[in-house]
Amino acid sequence: MSELISGSTSRQLSQAAFERAQRLMPGGVNSPARAFGAVGGTPVFIDHAEGATLFDVDGNQYLDYIASWGPMILGHRHPAVVEALEKAIARGTSYGAPTEAENELAERIIDAVNSIEKVRLVNSGTEATMSAIRLARAFTGRDLLIKFAGNYHGHVDSLLVAAGSSAATLGVPSSPGVTVGTSQDTLVLEYNDVEGLRNAFAEHSQKIAAVVFEPVVGNMGVVRPSQEFCQSLETLTKASGALLICDEVMTGFRVAYGGAQHLLGIQPDLTTLGKIVGGGLPVGAYGGRVEIMDRVLPAGDVFQAGTLSGNPLATAAGCATLRILKDEPPYELLERLSARLAAGLQNAAERAGVAHTVARVGSMLTLFFYSESIVDWRSASKCDTKRFAKFFWGMMDRGIYLPCSQYEAMFVSAAHSEEDVDRTIAAAVEVMGEL
Ligand code: KE4
């Protein structure tokens, strides 16, 4: 396969494929994040992948730092995952009846995530958060939901909400098709804003069903919570009888085997999972204490269902992935490679005099084109996204595939090597010099 060198990009087959796709699917994609809207240009169409490398339909290859937006922590086509899928597919693909693989995946999730005593498997992170919110409202008998600007939890109507005129007012729809009625049960606050959280509980306390948050944000780029913010989330929800929903769709099994809640030492009431738990196939999950989870049908009265939930192929890939993460934990390697990469990117920007800050938790990191530290959406929204777009394409033309938005995380996988990281840093030094 030809490796890309600067200025020699041939992506004609991707161009043709995208033109065809745009005639068939809205925006030519099945998820807007892939459309390169934030960086311009044409998305490359992937032909296949192996380890830490993506190969596009024009025969170009790229070091992969998108990792399917998180799932591919072991890299592409890990032998154990491929073998598990081959064995599963030899027995069938979907039955609509229980299987022991669902027991194994549920056991692995419960074993790994301290706050989960029972879990329900679904097909996506969106389904997980949507179901967890419904369950929290049923369990508490309350309606109001608190979320944070810059946190993304999937395309749930009640979470497609922007902050109202002032953060203290209830939300307004952030997408056509989301009703005002739905939005009015959602309050949008600023991440890491302890005072704002306290004020919201003072004003709405007994009406709040749940607070949902990303324990380490990936969806405005990587943003860590302050210790005070984490403590306030736990104490205020407990004191008011609201539930704390920790959305670990991205951080679960990514930043630690036990998720970000393990790193932060917090104990949420409900946790949502996705991405890595499916090993690259569609799996979402939500779980928590038995007293809460046993409210879910058919144990309880809260409806939630799904034709392909716990699908045999998806659970096979998920079990194989979690088995490796438990028996051969890659976290020390990921920490070493990711720290090297973060330092190299920081150094490249400093040498070029480019305003930047780098945030990293484990193997998820973001190079922000803004000089101040990023603690919430207000600061994140000040980034130089045009400069990010130039950086993105400069790296693409050197065979480095970054997330196609300033407001996403880069992911390092166990398939990356030190040489891969050093090649990435060398490319960044060149591109920074052109910004
Ligand atoms: P899915 O429905 O896309 O499986 O998961 C939704 C979701 C929920 N919670 C968190 C914290 C998430 O990050 C996500 C999905 N993440 C985005 C990327 N940041 C998925 C990419 C896409 O939408 O194509």
Short mmCIF file of C-alpha atoms and ligand atoms in Angstrom, two decimals:
data_model
loop_
_atom_site.label_atom_id
_atom_site.label_comp_id
_atom_site.label_asym_id
_atom_site.label_seq_id
_atom_site.Cartn_x
_atom_site.Cartn_y
_atom_site.Cartn_z
CA MET A 1 0.00 0.00 0.00
CA SER A 2 1.34 3.43 -0.91
CA GLU A 3 2.07 5.54 2.13
CA LEU A 4 0.97 9.13 1.96
CA ILE A 5 3.66 11.80 1.80
CA SER A 6 2.86 15.48 1.98
CA GLY A 7 1.27 16.86 -1.18
CA SER A 8 0.85 13.52 -2.90
CA THR A 9 -2.64 12.75 -1.70
CA SER A 10 -4.72 10.75 -4.17
CA ARG A 11 -8.20 10.26 -2.84
CA GLN A 12 -10.14 10.05 -6.09
CA LEU A 13 -11.96 6.82 -5.22
CA SER A 14 -13.02 8.29 -1.86
CA GLN A 15 -14.26 11.37 -3.71
CA ALA A 16 -16.33 9.23 -6.11
CA ALA A 17 -17.65 7.09 -3.26
CA PHE A 18 -18.67 10.19 -1.31
CA GLU A 19 -20.48 11.69 -4.29
CA ARG A 20 -22.43 8.44 -4.64
CA ALA A 21 -23.05 8.29 -0.87
CA GLN A 22 -24.46 11.83 -0.85
CA ARG A 23 -27.10 10.74 -3.36
CA LEU A 24 -28.08 7.83 -1.11
CA MET A 25 -27.77 8.96 2.54
CA PRO A 26 -28.20 12.32 4.27
CA GLY A 27 -24.82 14.05 3.99
CA GLY A 28 -23.41 10.79 2.58
CA VAL A 29 -22.84 9.31 6.03
CA ASN A 30 -24.62 7.30 8.69
CA SER A 31 -23.34 9.49 11.48
CA PRO A 32 -22.64 13.23 11.09
CA ALA A 33 -19.36 13.02 13.01
CA ARG A 34 -17.84 11.18 10.01
CA ALA A 35 -18.73 13.83 7.42
CA PHE A 36 -15.64 16.01 8.05
CA GLY A 37 -17.98 18.99 8.53
CA ALA A 38 -15.67 20.57 11.09
CA VAL A 39 -12.53 20.26 8.94
CA GLY A 40 -13.93 20.56 5.40
CA GLY A 41 -12.97 18.41 2.46
CA THR A 42 -14.06 14.88 1.62
CA PRO A 43 -14.10 12.04 4.13
CA VAL A 44 -11.87 9.14 3.16
CA PHE A 45 -13.63 5.82 2.65
CA ILE A 46 -11.95 2.99 4.53
CA ASP A 47 -11.30 -0.28 2.73
CA HIS A 48 -9.89 -2.24 5.69
CA ALA A 49 -7.85 -1.90 8.88
CA GLU A 50 -5.18 -3.85 10.73
CA GLY A 51 -3.68 -3.10 14.14
CA ALA A 52 -3.15 0.66 14.39
CA THR A 53 -3.53 1.28 10.65
CA LEU A 54 -6.43 2.26 8.42
CA PHE A 55 -6.28 1.66 4.65
CA ASP A 56 -8.51 3.79 2.43
CA VAL A 57 -10.05 2.80 -0.91
CA ASP A 58 -7.32 4.69 -2.79
CA GLY A 59 -4.63 2.57 -1.19
CA ASN A 60 -3.43 5.24 1.25
CA GLN A 61 -2.65 4.21 4.81
CA TYR A 62 -3.03 6.12 8.03
CA LEU A 63 -2.05 5.72 11.65
CA ASP A 64 -5.45 5.54 13.35
CA TYR A 65 -6.15 7.85 16.31
CA ILE A 66 -9.94 7.79 15.88
CA ALA A 67 -10.28 4.07 16.80
CA SER A 68 -13.91 4.06 15.60
CA TRP A 69 -14.51 6.93 18.13
CA GLY A 70 -13.20 4.80 20.96
CA PRO A 71 -14.06 1.07 20.68
CA MET A 72 -10.82 -0.17 19.12
CA ILE A 73 -8.64 -0.02 22.27
CA LEU A 74 -6.87 -3.26 21.21
CA GLY A 75 -6.42 -2.05 17.63
CA HIS A 76 -8.16 -3.42 14.56
CA ARG A 77 -8.64 -7.17 14.01
CA HIS A 78 -7.08 -8.29 17.28
CA PRO A 79 -6.60 -12.07 16.78
CA ALA A 80 -8.62 -12.99 19.89
CA VAL A 81 -11.55 -10.84 18.75
CA VAL A 82 -11.42 -12.19 15.20
CA GLU A 83 -11.31 -15.77 16.50
CA ALA A 84 -14.25 -15.16 18.85
CA LEU A 85 -16.29 -13.72 15.98
CA GLU A 86 -15.41 -16.62 13.66
CA LYS A 87 -16.53 -19.11 16.31
CA ALA A 88 -19.75 -17.20 16.98
CA ILE A 89 -20.70 -16.78 13.35
CA ALA A 90 -20.21 -20.53 12.80
CA ARG A 91 -23.09 -21.08 15.24
CA GLY A 92 -25.47 -18.39 13.94
CA THR A 93 -25.94 -14.62 14.08
CA SER A 94 -29.10 -13.79 16.03
CA TYR A 95 -31.74 -15.82 17.84
CA GLY A 96 -34.06 -13.47 19.74
CA ALA A 97 -33.54 -15.80 22.68
CA PRO A 98 -31.13 -15.70 25.64
CA THR A 99 -27.55 -16.91 25.19
CA GLU A 100 -24.74 -17.69 27.63
CA ALA A 101 -22.54 -15.09 25.94
CA GLU A 102 -24.87 -12.42 27.37
CA ASN A 103 -24.29 -13.92 30.83
CA GLU A 104 -20.53 -13.73 30.29
CA LEU A 105 -20.55 -10.13 29.06
CA ALA A 106 -22.84 -9.07 31.92
CA GLU A 107 -20.56 -10.82 34.43
CA ARG A 108 -17.49 -9.12 32.97
CA ILE A 109 -19.11 -5.68 33.19
CA ILE A 110 -20.30 -6.28 36.78
CA ASP A 111 -16.83 -7.60 37.70
CA ALA A 112 -15.14 -4.50 36.28
CA VAL A 113 -17.42 -1.63 37.28
CA ASN A 114 -17.74 -1.36 41.06
CA SER A 115 -21.08 0.47 41.08
CA ILE A 116 -22.84 -2.02 38.79
CA GLU A 117 -24.65 -4.93 40.48
CA LYS A 118 -27.01 -5.65 37.54
CA VAL A 119 -26.79 -4.59 33.91
CA ARG A 120 -28.97 -4.48 30.80
CA LEU A 121 -27.35 -4.82 27.38
CA VAL A 122 -28.62 -2.64 24.52
CA ASN A 123 -27.29 -1.73 21.07
CA SER A 124 -25.71 1.70 21.44
CA GLY A 125 -24.59 4.35 23.88
CA THR A 126 -27.65 6.39 22.98
CA GLU A 127 -29.96 3.53 23.93
CA ALA A 128 -28.04 3.14 27.18
CA THR A 129 -28.38 6.78 28.22
CA MET A 130 -31.99 7.04 27.00
CA SER A 131 -32.92 3.98 29.08
CA ALA A 132 -30.98 5.11 32.14
CA ILE A 133 -32.81 8.45 32.12
CA ARG A 134 -36.21 6.77 31.84
CA LEU A 135 -35.27 4.43 34.70
CA ALA A 136 -34.04 7.31 36.89
CA ARG A 137 -37.29 9.21 36.35
CA ALA A 138 -39.34 6.12 37.18
CA PHE A 139 -37.26 5.24 40.24
CA THR A 140 -37.42 8.76 41.71
CA GLY A 141 -40.89 9.68 40.45
CA ARG A 142 -39.43 12.99 39.30
CA ASP A 143 -39.02 14.64 35.86
CA LEU A 144 -36.14 17.13 35.88
CA LEU A 145 -32.81 16.16 34.36
CA ILE A 146 -29.51 18.06 34.68
CA LYS A 147 -26.83 17.79 32.00
CA PHE A 148 -23.76 19.87 31.19
CA ALA A 149 -22.88 21.94 28.14
CA GLY A 150 -20.25 20.21 26.02
CA ASN A 151 -21.25 16.77 27.31
CA TYR A 152 -22.73 14.46 24.65
CA HIS A 153 -24.78 11.43 25.58
CA GLY A 154 -26.13 10.31 22.20
CA HIS A 155 -29.11 11.61 20.25
CA VAL A 156 -31.63 11.32 23.09
CA ASP A 157 -34.40 13.91 22.68
CA SER A 158 -34.18 14.95 26.32
CA LEU A 159 -30.44 15.52 25.94
CA LEU A 160 -30.47 17.36 22.60
CA VAL A 161 -30.93 20.53 24.57
CA ALA A 162 -28.98 23.77 24.71
CA ALA A 163 -28.66 26.05 27.67
CA GLY A 164 -31.54 28.51 27.92
CA SER A 165 -30.99 32.27 27.94
CA SER A 166 -29.21 31.88 31.26
CA ALA A 167 -27.87 28.57 32.55
CA ALA A 168 -30.39 28.70 35.38
CA THR A 169 -33.33 28.56 32.98
CA LEU A 170 -34.59 25.28 31.59
CA GLY A 171 -33.27 24.04 28.30
CA VAL A 172 -34.34 24.85 24.77
CA PRO A 173 -34.26 22.36 21.88
CA SER A 174 -30.88 22.14 20.17
CA SER A 175 -32.33 20.20 17.24
CA PRO A 176 -35.50 20.60 15.19
CA GLY A 177 -37.92 17.84 16.10
CA VAL A 178 -37.17 18.03 19.81
CA THR A 179 -40.24 19.48 21.49
CA VAL A 180 -40.23 22.43 23.83
CA GLY A 181 -42.03 20.22 26.31
CA THR A 182 -39.21 17.70 26.26
CA SER A 183 -36.54 20.37 26.60
CA GLN A 184 -38.25 22.03 29.53
CA ASP A 185 -37.52 19.02 31.71
CA THR A 186 -33.80 19.44 31.07
CA LEU A 187 -31.56 21.96 32.81
CA VAL A 188 -28.20 22.66 31.16
CA LEU A 189 -25.34 23.79 33.41
CA GLU A 190 -21.65 24.45 32.87
CA TYR A 191 -19.26 21.56 33.52
CA ASN A 192 -17.07 22.08 36.62
CA ASP A 193 -19.39 24.87 37.81
CA VAL A 194 -19.90 23.85 41.44
CA GLU A 195 -21.80 27.01 42.37
CA GLY A 196 -24.16 26.61 39.42
CA LEU A 197 -24.83 23.03 40.47
CA ARG A 198 -25.49 24.07 44.06
CA ASN A 199 -27.89 26.83 42.90
CA ALA A 200 -29.76 24.39 40.67
CA PHE A 201 -30.28 21.99 43.56
CA ALA A 202 -31.31 24.84 45.83
CA GLU A 203 -33.95 25.92 43.31
CA HIS A 204 -35.18 22.56 41.97
CA SER A 205 -34.02 19.98 44.52
CA GLN A 206 -37.07 17.74 44.99
CA LYS A 207 -37.91 17.89 41.26
CA ILE A 208 -34.56 16.56 40.04
CA ALA A 209 -34.66 12.92 38.87
CA ALA A 210 -31.03 12.69 37.79
CA VAL A 211 -27.81 14.39 36.86
CA VAL A 212 -26.05 12.89 33.84
CA PHE A 213 -22.41 13.70 33.13
CA GLU A 214 -19.27 12.51 31.38
CA PRO A 215 -16.82 11.66 34.23
CA VAL A 216 -13.99 12.60 31.89
CA VAL A 217 -15.39 14.59 29.00
CA GLY A 218 -14.46 13.45 25.51
CA ASN A 219 -17.07 15.39 23.57
CA MET A 220 -15.71 18.89 23.88
CA GLY A 221 -12.23 17.48 23.63
CA VAL A 222 -10.80 15.92 26.80
CA VAL A 223 -11.81 17.84 29.93
CA ARG A 224 -11.24 16.57 33.48
CA PRO A 225 -13.67 17.24 36.30
CA SER A 226 -12.35 19.05 39.37
CA GLN A 227 -12.36 17.05 42.60
CA GLU A 228 -14.80 19.55 44.10
CA PHE A 229 -17.14 19.10 41.13
CA CYS A 230 -17.10 15.31 41.53
CA GLN A 231 -17.75 15.58 45.27
CA SER A 232 -20.61 18.04 44.71
CA LEU A 233 -22.21 15.75 42.14
CA GLU A 234 -22.26 12.89 44.65
CA THR A 235 -23.27 14.87 47.76
CA LEU A 236 -25.98 16.98 46.11
CA THR A 237 -27.65 14.07 44.35
CA LYS A 238 -27.58 11.90 47.46
CA ALA A 239 -28.92 14.66 49.69
CA SER A 240 -31.82 15.37 47.34
CA GLY A 241 -32.72 11.80 46.37
CA ALA A 242 -31.74 12.39 42.73
CA LEU A 243 -29.72 9.73 40.89
CA LEU A 244 -26.21 10.32 39.55
CA ILE A 245 -25.79 8.87 36.05
CA CYS A 246 -22.17 8.43 35.01
CA ASP A 247 -21.97 8.27 31.22
CA GLU A 248 -18.95 6.02 30.63
CA VAL A 249 -19.78 5.17 27.04
CA MET A 250 -16.41 6.62 26.05
CA THR A 251 -14.40 6.30 29.29
CA GLY A 252 -15.60 2.81 30.29
CA PHE A 253 -12.68 0.35 30.01
CA ARG A 254 -10.80 3.17 28.22
CA VAL A 255 -9.21 5.22 31.01
CA ALA A 256 -9.14 2.25 33.41
CA TYR A 257 -10.57 -1.27 33.54
CA GLY A 258 -13.08 0.03 36.11
CA GLY A 259 -13.75 3.19 34.12
CA ALA A 260 -13.33 6.85 35.06
CA GLN A 261 -15.41 6.29 38.22
CA HIS A 262 -12.60 4.03 39.46
CA LEU A 263 -9.97 6.70 38.75
CA LEU A 264 -12.08 9.46 40.31
CA GLY A 265 -13.23 7.37 43.30
CA ILE A 266 -16.90 8.12 42.73
CA GLN A 267 -19.90 5.82 43.14
CA PRO A 268 -22.69 6.74 40.71
CA ASP A 269 -26.20 5.29 40.97
CA LEU A 270 -26.30 4.33 37.28
CA THR A 271 -23.55 3.91 34.70
CA THR A 272 -23.91 3.83 30.94
CA LEU A 273 -21.45 2.00 28.70
CA GLY A 274 -20.84 1.46 24.99
CA LYS A 275 -18.01 1.44 22.45
CA ILE A 276 -15.30 -0.81 24.01
CA VAL A 277 -17.85 -3.19 25.60
CA GLY A 278 -18.80 -4.26 22.07
CA GLY A 279 -15.21 -4.61 20.83
CA GLY A 280 -16.19 -2.76 17.63
CA LEU A 281 -19.67 -4.29 17.31
CA PRO A 282 -22.91 -2.60 18.46
CA VAL A 283 -23.24 -2.95 22.24
CA GLY A 284 -24.44 -0.45 24.83
CA ALA A 285 -25.22 -1.17 28.46
CA TYR A 286 -26.65 0.49 31.54
CA GLY A 287 -26.31 -0.79 35.07
CA GLY A 288 -26.38 0.03 38.75
CA ARG A 289 -27.65 -1.18 42.10
CA VAL A 290 -30.11 -4.10 42.10
CA GLU A 291 -32.83 -1.98 43.76
CA ILE A 292 -32.74 0.39 40.76
CA MET A 293 -32.12 -2.11 37.94
CA ASP A 294 -34.90 -4.44 39.13
CA ARG A 295 -37.36 -1.74 38.15
CA VAL A 296 -36.63 -2.61 34.48
CA LEU A 297 -39.12 -4.88 32.67
CA PRO A 298 -39.71 -7.78 33.08
CA ALA A 299 -38.33 -7.70 36.64
CA GLY A 300 -40.07 -4.37 37.16
CA ASP A 301 -42.37 -2.01 35.34
CA VAL A 302 -40.06 0.30 33.36
CA PHE A 303 -40.29 -0.61 29.71
CA GLN A 304 -37.16 -1.12 27.61
CA ALA A 305 -36.57 -3.69 24.87
CA GLY A 306 -34.46 -4.42 21.78
CA THR A 307 -34.49 -7.04 19.01
CA LEU A 308 -30.72 -7.30 18.76
CA SER A 309 -29.79 -6.47 22.35
CA GLY A 310 -27.13 -8.94 23.52
CA ASN A 311 -26.58 -10.11 19.93
CA PRO A 312 -24.34 -13.22 19.78
CA LEU A 313 -21.72 -11.66 17.47
CA ALA A 314 -21.57 -8.39 19.43
CA THR A 315 -21.32 -10.16 22.79
CA ALA A 316 -18.60 -12.45 21.39
CA ALA A 317 -16.50 -9.43 20.34
CA GLY A 318 -17.25 -7.66 23.61
CA CYS A 319 -16.33 -10.66 25.77
CA ALA A 320 -13.10 -11.25 23.84
CA THR A 321 -12.13 -7.59 24.26
CA LEU A 322 -12.91 -7.42 27.98
CA ARG A 323 -11.15 -10.75 28.51
CA ILE A 324 -7.93 -9.30 27.06
CA LEU A 325 -8.35 -6.05 29.03
CA LYS A 326 -8.63 -8.08 32.25
CA ASP A 327 -6.09 -10.87 31.62
CA GLU A 328 -3.48 -8.88 29.67
CA PRO A 329 -4.21 -5.27 30.77
CA PRO A 330 -2.67 -2.81 28.27
CA TYR A 331 -3.09 0.22 30.53
CA GLU A 332 0.59 0.69 31.43
CA LEU A 333 1.54 0.53 27.74
CA LEU A 334 -1.29 2.91 26.85
CA GLU A 335 -0.19 5.32 29.59
CA ARG A 336 3.41 5.29 28.38
CA LEU A 337 2.57 5.75 24.70
CA SER A 338 -0.09 8.41 25.37
CA ALA A 339 2.15 10.43 27.70
CA ARG A 340 4.90 10.34 25.04
CA LEU A 341 2.45 11.48 22.38
CA ALA A 342 1.00 14.28 24.53
CA ALA A 343 4.48 15.59 25.39
CA GLY A 344 5.53 15.42 21.74
CA LEU A 345 2.48 17.32 20.52
CA GLN A 346 2.97 19.91 23.27
CA ASN A 347 6.61 20.34 22.28
CA ALA A 348 5.78 20.60 18.56
CA ALA A 349 3.29 23.42 19.25
CA GLU A 350 5.67 25.21 21.63
CA ARG A 351 8.54 25.12 19.11
CA ALA A 352 6.25 26.60 16.46
CA GLY A 353 4.87 29.24 18.82
CA VAL A 354 1.32 27.95 18.29
CA ALA A 355 -1.21 28.76 21.06
CA HIS A 356 -2.21 25.38 22.50
CA THR A 357 -3.00 23.28 25.51
CA VAL A 358 -2.99 19.50 25.75
CA ALA A 359 -5.38 17.54 27.96
CA ARG A 360 -5.02 13.81 28.56
CA VAL A 361 -6.51 11.10 30.73
CA GLY A 362 -5.00 7.70 30.01
CA SER A 363 -5.16 6.95 26.29
CA MET A 364 -7.65 9.70 25.39
CA LEU A 365 -6.18 13.11 24.68
CA THR A 366 -6.84 16.39 22.91
CA LEU A 367 -4.53 19.04 21.50
CA PHE A 368 -6.58 22.23 21.89
CA PHE A 369 -5.70 25.26 19.75
CA TYR A 370 -6.19 27.66 22.64
CA SER A 371 -3.64 28.77 25.19
CA GLU A 372 -5.72 28.66 28.40
CA SER A 373 -6.72 25.42 30.10
CA ILE A 374 -10.09 24.06 29.03
CA VAL A 375 -12.48 23.42 31.94
CA ASP A 376 -15.92 23.82 30.37
CA TRP A 377 -17.74 24.61 27.13
CA ARG A 378 -17.25 28.33 27.63
CA SER A 379 -13.47 27.89 27.40
CA ALA A 380 -13.57 25.06 24.86
CA SER A 381 -15.65 27.18 22.48
CA LYS A 382 -12.79 29.70 22.24
CA CYS A 383 -10.51 27.26 20.40
CA ASP A 384 -9.15 28.18 16.98
CA THR A 385 -11.09 25.56 15.01
CA LYS A 386 -9.80 26.87 11.67
CA ARG A 387 -6.25 26.23 12.81
CA PHE A 388 -7.32 22.77 14.00
CA ALA A 389 -8.71 22.05 10.51
CA LYS A 390 -5.39 23.01 8.89
CA PHE A 391 -3.54 20.82 11.41
CA PHE A 392 -5.95 17.93 10.73
CA TRP A 393 -5.35 17.97 6.97
CA GLY A 394 -1.61 18.44 7.32
CA MET A 395 -1.51 15.32 9.47
CA MET A 396 -3.84 13.41 7.13
CA ASP A 397 -1.51 14.20 4.22
CA ARG A 398 1.29 12.67 6.27
CA GLY A 399 -0.68 9.51 6.94
CA ILE A 400 -1.96 10.38 10.42
CA TYR A 401 -5.72 10.10 10.91
CA LEU A 402 -6.90 12.33 13.79
CA PRO A 403 -10.50 12.82 14.96
CA CYS A 404 -12.07 15.21 12.45
CA SER A 405 -13.07 17.82 15.03
CA GLN A 406 -11.38 19.95 17.67
CA TYR A 407 -14.09 18.77 20.05
CA GLU A 408 -13.23 15.08 20.04
CA ALA A 409 -10.59 12.92 21.71
CA MET A 410 -7.65 11.18 20.10
CA PHE A 411 -7.38 7.54 21.12
CA VAL A 412 -4.19 5.50 21.44
CA SER A 413 -4.57 1.74 21.10
CA ALA A 414 -2.53 -1.22 22.35
CA ALA A 415 -1.59 -1.79 18.70
CA HIS A 416 0.29 1.52 18.47
CA SER A 417 4.07 1.39 18.92
CA GLU A 418 6.65 3.91 20.11
CA GLU A 419 7.74 4.24 16.48
CA ASP A 420 4.14 5.09 15.53
CA VAL A 421 4.04 7.75 18.23
CA ASP A 422 7.39 9.21 17.20
CA ARG A 423 6.25 9.28 13.55
CA THR A 424 3.13 11.14 14.65
CA ILE A 425 5.19 13.67 16.60
CA ALA A 426 7.55 14.20 13.66
CA ALA A 427 4.55 14.85 11.40
CA ALA A 428 3.15 17.29 13.96
CA VAL A 429 6.45 19.21 14.08
CA GLU A 430 6.30 19.62 10.28
CA VAL A 431 2.63 20.63 10.21
CA MET A 432 2.92 23.05 13.15
CA GLY A 433 5.60 24.84 11.16
CA GLU A 434 3.05 25.40 8.36
CA LEU A 435 0.20 26.75 10.55
P1 KE4 B 1 -23.63 5.95 20.40
O1 KE4 B 1 -25.15 6.02 20.36
O2 KE4 B 1 -22.99 6.77 19.31
O3 KE4 B 1 -23.12 4.52 20.47
O4 KE4 B 1 -23.15 6.58 21.80
C1 KE4 B 1 -23.56 7.89 22.14
C2 KE4 B 1 -22.60 8.45 23.16
C3 KE4 B 1 -23.00 8.49 24.49
N1 KE4 B 1 -22.17 8.96 25.45
C4 KE4 B 1 -20.92 9.40 25.14
C5 KE4 B 1 -20.03 9.93 26.24
C6 KE4 B 1 -20.46 9.38 23.79
O5 KE4 B 1 -19.22 9.83 23.49
C7 KE4 B 1 -21.31 8.88 22.79
C8 KE4 B 1 -20.91 8.86 21.32
N2 KE4 B 1 -19.65 9.46 21.01
C9 KE4 B 1 -19.54 10.00 19.66
C10 KE4 B 1 -18.12 10.59 19.48
N3 KE4 B 1 -17.73 11.48 20.46
C11 KE4 B 1 -19.83 8.98 18.64
C12 KE4 B 1 -19.46 9.37 17.23
C13 KE4 B 1 -20.65 9.48 16.33
O6 KE4 B 1 -21.69 10.03 16.79
O7 KE4 B 1 -20.54 9.00 15.19
#
